[in-house]
Amino acid sequence: MSNPFETRPAIHAEAPRAARTTQQWQQMDAAHHVHPFSDMAALNKIGSRVIAKASGVYLYDTENNKIIDGMAGLWCVNVGYGRKELADVAYKQMLELPYYNTFFKTTHPPVIELSQLLSEVTPEGFNHFFYCNSGSEGNDTVIRIVHKFWEGQGKAGKKWIISRKNGYHGSTIAGASLGGMGYMHEQMPSRVEHIAHLNQPYWYAEGGDQTPEAFGLARAQELEAKILELGAENVGAFIGEPFQGAGGVIFPPSTYWPEIQRICRKYDILLVADEVIGGFGRTGEWFAHQYLGFEPDLITMAKGLSSGYVPIGAVGIKQRVADGLLAAGDFNHGLTYSGHPVAAAVAVANIKLLREGGIIEQVKNDTGPYFQKTLREALADSPLVGEIQGAGLVAGIQLTMDKATRKRADDVWGLGNHCRDHCFRNNLIMRATADRMLLSPPLVISKPEIDELVSKAAHCIGLTAKDLGMA
Ligand code: PXG
């Protein structure tokens, strides 16, 4: 007898996608979809832009606008859109083994291959990896590992984790508690305990008359003061993004990370690099901490791990911590989709593309330097641009009301959003964090595409300056 479900007729005849108008999509979206980090009442009045397809570094909306994606999606589509290699791998893996778990004495080839490959592309000493589905879950996992590790060392008191204001570590309760975004904390009556925040190493805005080097050192030394206040026997880890991503692509002064590392070693505090944005080639190195010159004990990864094609996150665990963790008995943590076979298979294919395709080397030696140079040249004369920071294919453009005094706008968010609206109208995706404009395009962007990206960015910043009566 045949399976009756196979022949069950469709209850609703679905309209083919191509038959729907933008307005219909927007109405359906407004009726049923709650967007992240959005004021839905305001958004639904204007309607969302409907992105229908993408290829390389370009997005296409349902009005057939071709938009250059200066943000690689949300900092994640490192190998660019439309990679058939990744789609083929996912398809094959779904047919072969779409799902199995790794909880109860089982494992599977994709997760084993991914772990082996990650041990090759991460720095020396990283041989163990724990999987999850996102950066937020990665940082939840970091907290669990830190606590379990110290408990195993007979130092269960080392519970406190120190992070920074304006750091971003995700939006689960633990991720957002670790992060230092005041506007998120305001909506969180409950937060994870034993987390303390230091000031950020954002020289342009907070450095006053100090040199960047002196300021970087002073901000790093806040860590020592906080450790002494809490007691080193109570502090388990320090976590930071090598450069702050969502916070504005803020690269700390050169003095900052060496001093943070010195202090962590002195007091036996684990150093965690949140590489969710910085990882997998963004700065031209595999990991941004390599560019910035420090050596973490734990690495949080997501986004570029699969180039955003499927959700996956991971925590890399350095040998000393892995030795302790693995010897400490049951680790009571895991997710249904830890090491999901399809996600793991896509991540393997993605890492191979990055490595064997020479994409990261190209960012380091060719397109990265070209992007940094072109961007600085294009904006050198803008009265609105105070500073450009960045490396490889990531940049933060600081807007200012007065270059000489580093004066910031009264309404920093209003200024950034105003510039971003110009970008939107000009088919350019450039993100704004307060008065910093951010670029982080796919790592496969070509030089002519960089020229287009930079000239559009300069045009939109120019329009903003004009609106302010500056140019
Ligand atoms: N750590 C860092 C450094 C991140 O940038 C996360 C953790 C959390 O990852 P998930 O996968 O849980 O989102 C992130 C995520 C933005 C923006 O507007 C940035 C992120 C996420 C959403 C928006 O710049 N980064």
PDB file of N, CA and C in Angstrom, residues 100-183:
ATOM      1  N   TYR A 100      22.284  13.728  12.906  1.00  0.00           N
ATOM      2  CA  TYR A 100      22.422  12.841  14.047  1.00  0.00           C
ATOM      3  C   TYR A 100      23.127  13.591  15.152  1.00  0.00           C
ATOM      4  N   ASN A 101      22.885  13.153  16.390  1.00  0.00           N
ATOM      5  CA  ASN A 101      23.451  13.909  17.521  1.00  0.00           C
ATOM      6  C   ASN A 101      24.791  13.333  17.947  1.00  0.00           C
ATOM      7  N   THR A 102      25.468  14.077  18.789  1.00  0.00           N
ATOM      8  CA  THR A 102      26.777  13.651  19.293  1.00  0.00           C
ATOM      9  C   THR A 102      26.769  13.581  20.821  1.00  0.00           C
ATOM     10  N   PHE A 103      25.585  13.356  21.360  1.00  0.00           N
ATOM     11  CA  PHE A 103      25.455  13.351  22.829  1.00  0.00           C
ATOM     12  C   PHE A 103      25.857  12.018  23.460  1.00  0.00           C
ATOM     13  N   PHE A 104      25.332  10.932  22.906  1.00  0.00           N
ATOM     14  CA  PHE A 104      25.380   9.664  23.645  1.00  0.00           C
ATOM     15  C   PHE A 104      26.312   8.666  22.969  1.00  0.00           C
ATOM     16  N   LYS A 105      27.617   8.914  23.084  1.00  0.00           N
ATOM     17  CA  LYS A 105      28.631   7.975  22.574  1.00  0.00           C
ATOM     18  C   LYS A 105      28.535   7.777  21.067  1.00  0.00           C
ATOM     19  N   THR A 106      28.079   8.801  20.339  1.00  0.00           N
ATOM     20  CA  THR A 106      28.086   8.712  18.871  1.00  0.00           C
ATOM     21  C   THR A 106      28.781   9.934  18.295  1.00  0.00           C
ATOM     22  N   THR A 107      29.187   9.809  17.054  1.00  0.00           N
ATOM     23  CA  THR A 107      29.764  10.934  16.329  1.00  0.00           C
ATOM     24  C   THR A 107      29.496  10.706  14.847  1.00  0.00           C
ATOM     25  N   HIS A 108      29.989  11.563  13.971  1.00  0.00           N
ATOM     26  CA  HIS A 108      29.760  11.340  12.535  1.00  0.00           C
ATOM     27  C   HIS A 108      30.880  12.007  11.733  1.00  0.00           C
ATOM     28  N   PRO A 109      31.079  11.568  10.480  1.00  0.00           N
ATOM     29  CA  PRO A 109      32.220  12.072   9.699  1.00  0.00           C
ATOM     30  C   PRO A 109      32.294  13.605   9.565  1.00  0.00           C
ATOM     31  N   PRO A 110      31.188  14.336   9.256  1.00  0.00           N
ATOM     32  CA  PRO A 110      31.379  15.786   9.048  1.00  0.00           C
ATOM     33  C   PRO A 110      31.954  16.501  10.273  1.00  0.00           C
ATOM     34  N   VAL A 111      31.470  16.138  11.456  1.00  0.00           N
ATOM     35  CA  VAL A 111      31.947  16.862  12.645  1.00  0.00           C
ATOM     36  C   VAL A 111      33.402  16.485  12.961  1.00  0.00           C
ATOM     37  N   ILE A 112      33.775  15.271  12.630  1.00  0.00           N
ATOM     38  CA  ILE A 112      35.166  14.849  12.840  1.00  0.00           C
ATOM     39  C   ILE A 112      36.079  15.582  11.858  1.00  0.00           C
ATOM     40  N   GLU A 113      35.635  15.635  10.606  1.00  0.00           N
ATOM     41  CA  GLU A 113      36.443  16.350   9.599  1.00  0.00           C
ATOM     42  C   GLU A 113      36.585  17.824   9.942  1.00  0.00           C
ATOM     43  N   LEU A 114      35.501  18.431  10.408  1.00  0.00           N
ATOM     44  CA  LEU A 114      35.564  19.854  10.753  1.00  0.00           C
ATOM     45  C   LEU A 114      36.540  20.090  11.908  1.00  0.00           C
ATOM     46  N   SER A 115      36.490  19.217  12.906  1.00  0.00           N
ATOM     47  CA  SER A 115      37.364  19.393  14.074  1.00  0.00           C
ATOM     48  C   SER A 115      38.831  19.273  13.679  1.00  0.00           C
ATOM     49  N   GLN A 116      39.102  18.280  12.827  1.00  0.00           N
ATOM     50  CA  GLN A 116      40.475  18.095  12.324  1.00  0.00           C
ATOM     51  C   GLN A 116      40.934  19.346  11.547  1.00  0.00           C
ATOM     52  N   LEU A 117      40.052  19.843  10.692  1.00  0.00           N
ATOM     53  CA  LEU A 117      40.403  20.996   9.858  1.00  0.00           C
ATOM     54  C   LEU A 117      40.593  22.257  10.709  1.00  0.00           C
ATOM     55  N   LEU A 118      39.721  22.441  11.701  1.00  0.00           N
ATOM     56  CA  LEU A 118      39.869  23.613  12.570  1.00  0.00           C
ATOM     57  C   LEU A 118      41.192  23.566  13.336  1.00  0.00           C
ATOM     58  N   SER A 119      41.616  22.350  13.709  1.00  0.00           N
ATOM     59  CA  SER A 119      42.899  22.257  14.425  1.00  0.00           C
ATOM     60  C   SER A 119      44.052  22.651  13.499  1.00  0.00           C
ATOM     61  N   GLU A 120      43.836  22.545  12.190  1.00  0.00           N
ATOM     62  CA  GLU A 120      44.880  22.952  11.240  1.00  0.00           C
ATOM     63  C   GLU A 120      44.902  24.466  10.991  1.00  0.00           C
ATOM     64  N   VAL A 121      43.730  25.091  10.966  1.00  0.00           N
ATOM     65  CA  VAL A 121      43.719  26.522  10.605  1.00  0.00           C
ATOM     66  C   VAL A 121      43.774  27.460  11.811  1.00  0.00           C
ATOM     67  N   THR A 122      43.509  26.928  13.003  1.00  0.00           N
ATOM     68  CA  THR A 122      43.641  27.762  14.207  1.00  0.00           C
ATOM     69  C   THR A 122      45.103  27.752  14.654  1.00  0.00           C
ATOM     70  N   PRO A 123      45.504  28.686  15.527  1.00  0.00           N
ATOM     71  CA  PRO A 123      46.904  28.726  15.958  1.00  0.00           C
ATOM     72  C   PRO A 123      47.303  27.471  16.731  1.00  0.00           C
ATOM     73  N   GLU A 124      48.576  27.248  16.757  1.00  0.00           N
ATOM     74  CA  GLU A 124      49.210  26.155  17.510  1.00  0.00           C
ATOM     75  C   GLU A 124      48.570  26.003  18.897  1.00  0.00           C
ATOM     76  N   GLY A 125      48.267  24.779  19.255  1.00  0.00           N
ATOM     77  CA  GLY A 125      47.742  24.542  20.611  1.00  0.00           C
ATOM     78  C   GLY A 125      46.234  24.431  20.672  1.00  0.00           C
ATOM     79  N   PHE A 126      45.555  24.814  19.580  1.00  0.00           N
ATOM     80  CA  PHE A 126      44.094  24.636  19.550  1.00  0.00           C
ATOM     81  C   PHE A 126      43.782  23.318  18.857  1.00  0.00           C
ATOM     82  N   ASN A 127      43.411  22.319  19.668  1.00  0.00           N
ATOM     83  CA  ASN A 127      43.171  20.981  19.132  1.00  0.00           C
ATOM     84  C   ASN A 127      41.772  20.455  19.451  1.00  0.00           C
ATOM     85  N   HIS A 128      40.990  21.248  20.192  1.00  0.00           N
ATOM     86  CA  HIS A 128      39.664  20.776  20.609  1.00  0.00           C
ATOM     87  C   HIS A 128      38.605  21.840  20.358  1.00  0.00           C
ATOM     88  N   PHE A 129      37.429  21.374  19.923  1.00  0.00           N
ATOM     89  CA  PHE A 129      36.369  22.299  19.511  1.00  0.00           C
ATOM     90  C   PHE A 129      35.013  21.800  19.997  1.00  0.00           C
ATOM     91  N   PHE A 130      34.206  22.718  20.499  1.00  0.00           N
ATOM     92  CA  PHE A 130      32.840  22.420  20.940  1.00  0.00           C
ATOM     93  C   PHE A 130      31.903  23.199  20.035  1.00  0.00           C
ATOM     94  N   TYR A 131      30.795  22.577  19.622  1.00  0.00           N
ATOM     95  CA  TYR A 131      29.942  23.200  18.596  1.00  0.00           C
ATOM     96  C   TYR A 131      28.583  23.663  19.126  1.00  0.00           C
ATOM     97  N   CYS A 132      28.098  24.695  18.453  1.00  0.00           N
ATOM     98  CA  CYS A 132      26.784  25.250  18.754  1.00  0.00           C
ATOM     99  C   CYS A 132      26.262  25.890  17.459  1.00  0.00           C
ATOM    100  N   ASN A 133      25.249  26.734  17.561  1.00  0.00           N
ATOM    101  CA  ASN A 133      24.606  27.229  16.330  1.00  0.00           C
ATOM    102  C   ASN A 133      24.822  28.700  16.044  1.00  0.00           C
ATOM    103  N   SER A 134      25.485  29.390  16.928  1.00  0.00           N
ATOM    104  CA  SER A 134      25.591  30.845  16.765  1.00  0.00           C
ATOM    105  C   SER A 134      26.715  31.368  17.645  1.00  0.00           C
ATOM    106  N   GLY A 135      27.027  32.635  17.432  1.00  0.00           N
ATOM    107  CA  GLY A 135      28.032  33.274  18.282  1.00  0.00           C
ATOM    108  C   GLY A 135      27.539  33.430  19.708  1.00  0.00           C
ATOM    109  N   SER A 136      26.256  33.739  19.851  1.00  0.00           N
ATOM    110  CA  SER A 136      25.701  33.897  21.204  1.00  0.00           C
ATOM    111  C   SER A 136      25.852  32.595  21.991  1.00  0.00           C
ATOM    112  N   GLU A 137      25.474  31.501  21.359  1.00  0.00           N
ATOM    113  CA  GLU A 137      25.614  30.203  22.037  1.00  0.00           C
ATOM    114  C   GLU A 137      27.082  29.876  22.269  1.00  0.00           C
ATOM    115  N   GLY A 138      27.938  30.336  21.373  1.00  0.00           N
ATOM    116  CA  GLY A 138      29.377  30.139  21.576  1.00  0.00           C
ATOM    117  C   GLY A 138      29.827  30.798  22.869  1.00  0.00           C
ATOM    118  N   ASN A 139      29.346  32.002  23.102  1.00  0.00           N
ATOM    119  CA  ASN A 139      29.768  32.701  24.318  1.00  0.00           C
ATOM    120  C   ASN A 139      29.091  32.149  25.566  1.00  0.00           C
ATOM    121  N   ASP A 140      27.864  31.643  25.430  1.00  0.00           N
ATOM    122  CA  ASP A 140      27.270  30.892  26.551  1.00  0.00           C
ATOM    123  C   ASP A 140      28.176  29.711  26.891  1.00  0.00           C
ATOM    124  N   THR A 141      28.648  29.050  25.838  1.00  0.00           N
ATOM    125  CA  THR A 141      29.522  27.886  26.015  1.00  0.00           C
ATOM    126  C   THR A 141      30.840  28.292  26.673  1.00  0.00           C
ATOM    127  N   VAL A 142      31.362  29.437  26.279  1.00  0.00           N
ATOM    128  CA  VAL A 142      32.602  29.939  26.901  1.00  0.00           C
ATOM    129  C   VAL A 142      32.423  30.057  28.420  1.00  0.00           C
ATOM    130  N   ILE A 143      31.305  30.636  28.819  1.00  0.00           N
ATOM    131  CA  ILE A 143      31.073  30.806  30.266  1.00  0.00           C
ATOM    132  C   ILE A 143      31.044  29.440  30.949  1.00  0.00           C
ATOM    133  N   ARG A 144      30.359  28.493  30.315  1.00  0.00           N
ATOM    134  CA  ARG A 144      30.273  27.148  30.902  1.00  0.00           C
ATOM    135  C   ARG A 144      31.658  26.494  30.980  1.00  0.00           C
ATOM    136  N   ILE A 145      32.457  26.672  29.948  1.00  0.00           N
ATOM    137  CA  ILE A 145      33.793  26.067  29.946  1.00  0.00           C
ATOM    138  C   ILE A 145      34.670  26.708  31.031  1.00  0.00           C
ATOM    139  N   VAL A 146      34.616  28.028  31.101  1.00  0.00           N
ATOM    140  CA  VAL A 146      35.441  28.736  32.103  1.00  0.00           C
ATOM    141  C   VAL A 146      35.100  28.217  33.502  1.00  0.00           C
ATOM    142  N   HIS A 147      33.819  28.127  33.802  1.00  0.00           N
ATOM    143  CA  HIS A 147      33.418  27.686  35.150  1.00  0.00           C
ATOM    144  C   HIS A 147      33.805  26.230  35.406  1.00  0.00           C
ATOM    145  N   LYS A 148      33.566  25.396  34.411  1.00  0.00           N
ATOM    146  CA  LYS A 148      33.877  23.965  34.575  1.00  0.00           C
ATOM    147  C   LYS A 148      35.390  23.753  34.709  1.00  0.00           C
ATOM    148  N   PHE A 149      36.146  24.491  33.892  1.00  0.00           N
ATOM    149  CA  PHE A 149      37.608  24.348  33.941  1.00  0.00           C
ATOM    150  C   PHE A 149      38.131  24.696  35.328  1.00  0.00           C
ATOM    151  N   TRP A 150      37.732  25.837  35.838  1.00  0.00           N
ATOM    152  CA  TRP A 150      38.288  26.264  37.139  1.00  0.00           C
ATOM    153  C   TRP A 150      37.810  25.359  38.259  1.00  0.00           C
ATOM    154  N   GLU A 151      36.587  24.878  38.145  1.00  0.00           N
ATOM    155  CA  GLU A 151      36.100  23.941  39.167  1.00  0.00           C
ATOM    156  C   GLU A 151      36.992  22.701  39.168  1.00  0.00           C
ATOM    157  N   GLY A 152      37.333  22.233  37.959  1.00  0.00           N
ATOM    158  CA  GLY A 152      38.203  21.054  37.842  1.00  0.00           C
ATOM    159  C   GLY A 152      39.599  21.293  38.387  1.00  0.00           C
ATOM    160  N   GLN A 153      40.016  22.551  38.376  1.00  0.00           N
ATOM    161  CA  GLN A 153      41.338  22.894  38.917  1.00  0.00           C
ATOM    162  C   GLN A 153      41.285  23.107  40.436  1.00  0.00           C
ATOM    163  N   GLY A 154      40.113  22.876  41.023  1.00  0.00           N
ATOM    164  CA  GLY A 154      39.972  23.127  42.460  1.00  0.00           C
ATOM    165  C   GLY A 154      39.900  24.614  42.779  1.00  0.00           C
ATOM    166  N   LYS A 155      39.512  25.419  41.777  1.00  0.00           N
ATOM    167  CA  LYS A 155      39.429  26.870  41.994  1.00  0.00           C
ATOM    168  C   LYS A 155      38.039  27.368  41.580  1.00  0.00           C
ATOM    169  N   ALA A 156      37.028  26.750  42.160  1.00  0.00           N
ATOM    170  CA  ALA A 156      35.650  27.058  41.752  1.00  0.00           C
ATOM    171  C   ALA A 156      35.273  28.503  42.033  1.00  0.00           C
ATOM    172  N   GLY A 157      36.058  29.162  42.860  1.00  0.00           N
ATOM    173  CA  GLY A 157      35.770  30.580  43.145  1.00  0.00           C
ATOM    174  C   GLY A 157      35.975  31.474  41.936  1.00  0.00           C
ATOM    175  N   LYS A 158      36.752  31.008  40.966  1.00  0.00           N
ATOM    176  CA  LYS A 158      37.077  31.881  39.822  1.00  0.00           C
ATOM    177  C   LYS A 158      35.881  31.960  38.868  1.00  0.00           C
ATOM    178  N   LYS A 159      34.857  32.673  39.290  1.00  0.00           N
ATOM    179  CA  LYS A 159      33.590  32.720  38.546  1.00  0.00           C
ATOM    180  C   LYS A 159      33.438  33.985  37.712  1.00  0.00           C
ATOM    181  N   TRP A 160      34.079  35.050  38.141  1.00  0.00           N
ATOM    182  CA  TRP A 160      33.841  36.338  37.469  1.00  0.00           C
ATOM    183  C   TRP A 160      34.466  36.354  36.083  1.00  0.00           C
ATOM    184  N   ILE A 161      33.737  36.939  35.157  1.00  0.00           N
ATOM    185  CA  ILE A 161      34.259  37.137  33.802  1.00  0.00           C
ATOM    186  C   ILE A 161      34.205  38.640  33.514  1.00  0.00           C
ATOM    187  N   ILE A 162      35.324  39.140  33.024  1.00  0.00           N
ATOM    188  CA  ILE A 162      35.420  40.582  32.802  1.00  0.00           C
ATOM    189  C   ILE A 162      35.372  40.868  31.305  1.00  0.00           C
ATOM    190  N   SER A 163      34.527  41.813  30.933  1.00  0.00           N
ATOM    191  CA  SER A 163      34.417  42.189  29.517  1.00  0.00           C
ATOM    192  C   SER A 163      34.404  43.714  29.418  1.00  0.00           C
ATOM    193  N   ARG A 164      33.928  44.246  28.292  1.00  0.00           N
ATOM    194  CA  ARG A 164      34.013  45.693  28.118  1.00  0.00           C
ATOM    195  C   ARG A 164      32.672  46.327  27.750  1.00  0.00           C
ATOM    196  N   LYS A 165      32.525  47.592  28.120  1.00  0.00           N
ATOM    197  CA  LYS A 165      31.383  48.371  27.633  1.00  0.00           C
ATOM    198  C   LYS A 165      31.493  48.503  26.118  1.00  0.00           C
ATOM    199  N   ASN A 166      30.358  48.510  25.442  1.00  0.00           N
ATOM    200  CA  ASN A 166      30.311  48.613  23.975  1.00  0.00           C
ATOM    201  C   ASN A 166      30.991  47.429  23.279  1.00  0.00           C
ATOM    202  N   GLY A 167      31.174  46.330  24.019  1.00  0.00           N
ATOM    203  CA  GLY A 167      31.551  45.075  23.371  1.00  0.00           C
ATOM    204  C   GLY A 167      30.270  44.372  22.964  1.00  0.00           C
ATOM    205  N   TYR A 168      30.327  43.533  21.927  1.00  0.00           N
ATOM    206  CA  TYR A 168      29.135  42.762  21.547  1.00  0.00           C
ATOM    207  C   TYR A 168      29.463  41.281  21.600  1.00  0.00           C
ATOM    208  N   HIS A 169      28.689  40.541  22.383  1.00  0.00           N
ATOM    209  CA  HIS A 169      28.932  39.099  22.485  1.00  0.00           C
ATOM    210  C   HIS A 169      27.669  38.282  22.262  1.00  0.00           C
ATOM    211  N   GLY A 170      26.638  38.888  21.671  1.00  0.00           N
ATOM    212  CA  GLY A 170      25.448  38.132  21.327  1.00  0.00           C
ATOM    213  C   GLY A 170      24.208  38.627  22.037  1.00  0.00           C
ATOM    214  N   SER A 171      23.100  37.937  21.781  1.00  0.00           N
ATOM    215  CA  SER A 171      21.822  38.423  22.281  1.00  0.00           C
ATOM    216  C   SER A 171      21.042  37.404  23.100  1.00  0.00           C
ATOM    217  N   THR A 172      21.618  36.221  23.369  1.00  0.00           N
ATOM    218  CA  THR A 172      21.029  35.399  24.421  1.00  0.00           C
ATOM    219  C   THR A 172      21.262  36.146  25.739  1.00  0.00           C
ATOM    220  N   ILE A 173      20.602  35.688  26.785  1.00  0.00           N
ATOM    221  CA  ILE A 173      20.761  36.406  28.061  1.00  0.00           C
ATOM    222  C   ILE A 173      22.235  36.424  28.474  1.00  0.00           C
ATOM    223  N   ALA A 174      22.930  35.308  28.280  1.00  0.00           N
ATOM    224  CA  ALA A 174      24.346  35.276  28.672  1.00  0.00           C
ATOM    225  C   ALA A 174      25.185  36.133  27.733  1.00  0.00           C
ATOM    226  N   GLY A 175      24.940  36.008  26.425  1.00  0.00           N
ATOM    227  CA  GLY A 175      25.715  36.795  25.461  1.00  0.00           C
ATOM    228  C   GLY A 175      25.533  38.291  25.692  1.00  0.00           C
ATOM    229  N   ALA A 176      24.292  38.687  25.917  1.00  0.00           N
ATOM    230  CA  ALA A 176      24.019  40.117  26.108  1.00  0.00           C
ATOM    231  C   ALA A 176      24.514  40.605  27.465  1.00  0.00           C
ATOM    232  N   SER A 177      24.545  39.706  28.454  1.00  0.00           N
ATOM    233  CA  SER A 177      25.103  40.093  29.759  1.00  0.00           C
ATOM    234  C   SER A 177      26.601  40.316  29.643  1.00  0.00           C
ATOM    235  N   LEU A 178      27.264  39.441  28.884  1.00  0.00           N
ATOM    236  CA  LEU A 178      28.703  39.605  28.646  1.00  0.00           C
ATOM    237  C   LEU A 178      28.965  40.884  27.867  1.00  0.00           C
ATOM    238  N   GLY A 179      28.134  41.132  26.868  1.00  0.00           N
ATOM    239  CA  GLY A 179      28.279  42.327  26.045  1.00  0.00           C
ATOM    240  C   GLY A 179      28.066  43.562  26.900  1.00  0.00           C
ATOM    241  N   GLY A 180      28.485  44.681  26.349  1.00  0.00           N
ATOM    242  CA  GLY A 180      28.401  45.920  27.122  1.00  0.00           C
ATOM    243  C   GLY A 180      27.517  46.946  26.459  1.00  0.00           C
ATOM    244  N   MET A 181      26.410  46.495  25.867  1.00  0.00           N
ATOM    245  CA  MET A 181      25.507  47.412  25.178  1.00  0.00           C
ATOM    246  C   MET A 181      24.429  47.882  26.155  1.00  0.00           C
ATOM    247  N   GLY A 182      24.516  49.130  26.553  1.00  0.00           N
ATOM    248  CA  GLY A 182      23.574  49.675  27.529  1.00  0.00           C
ATOM    249  C   GLY A 182      22.137  49.569  27.062  1.00  0.00           C
ATOM    250  N   TYR A 183      21.910  49.788  25.755  1.00  0.00           N
ATOM    251  CA  TYR A 183      20.530  49.767  25.263  1.00  0.00           C
ATOM    252  C   TYR A 183      19.939  48.363  25.307  1.00  0.00           C
TER     253      TYR A 183
END
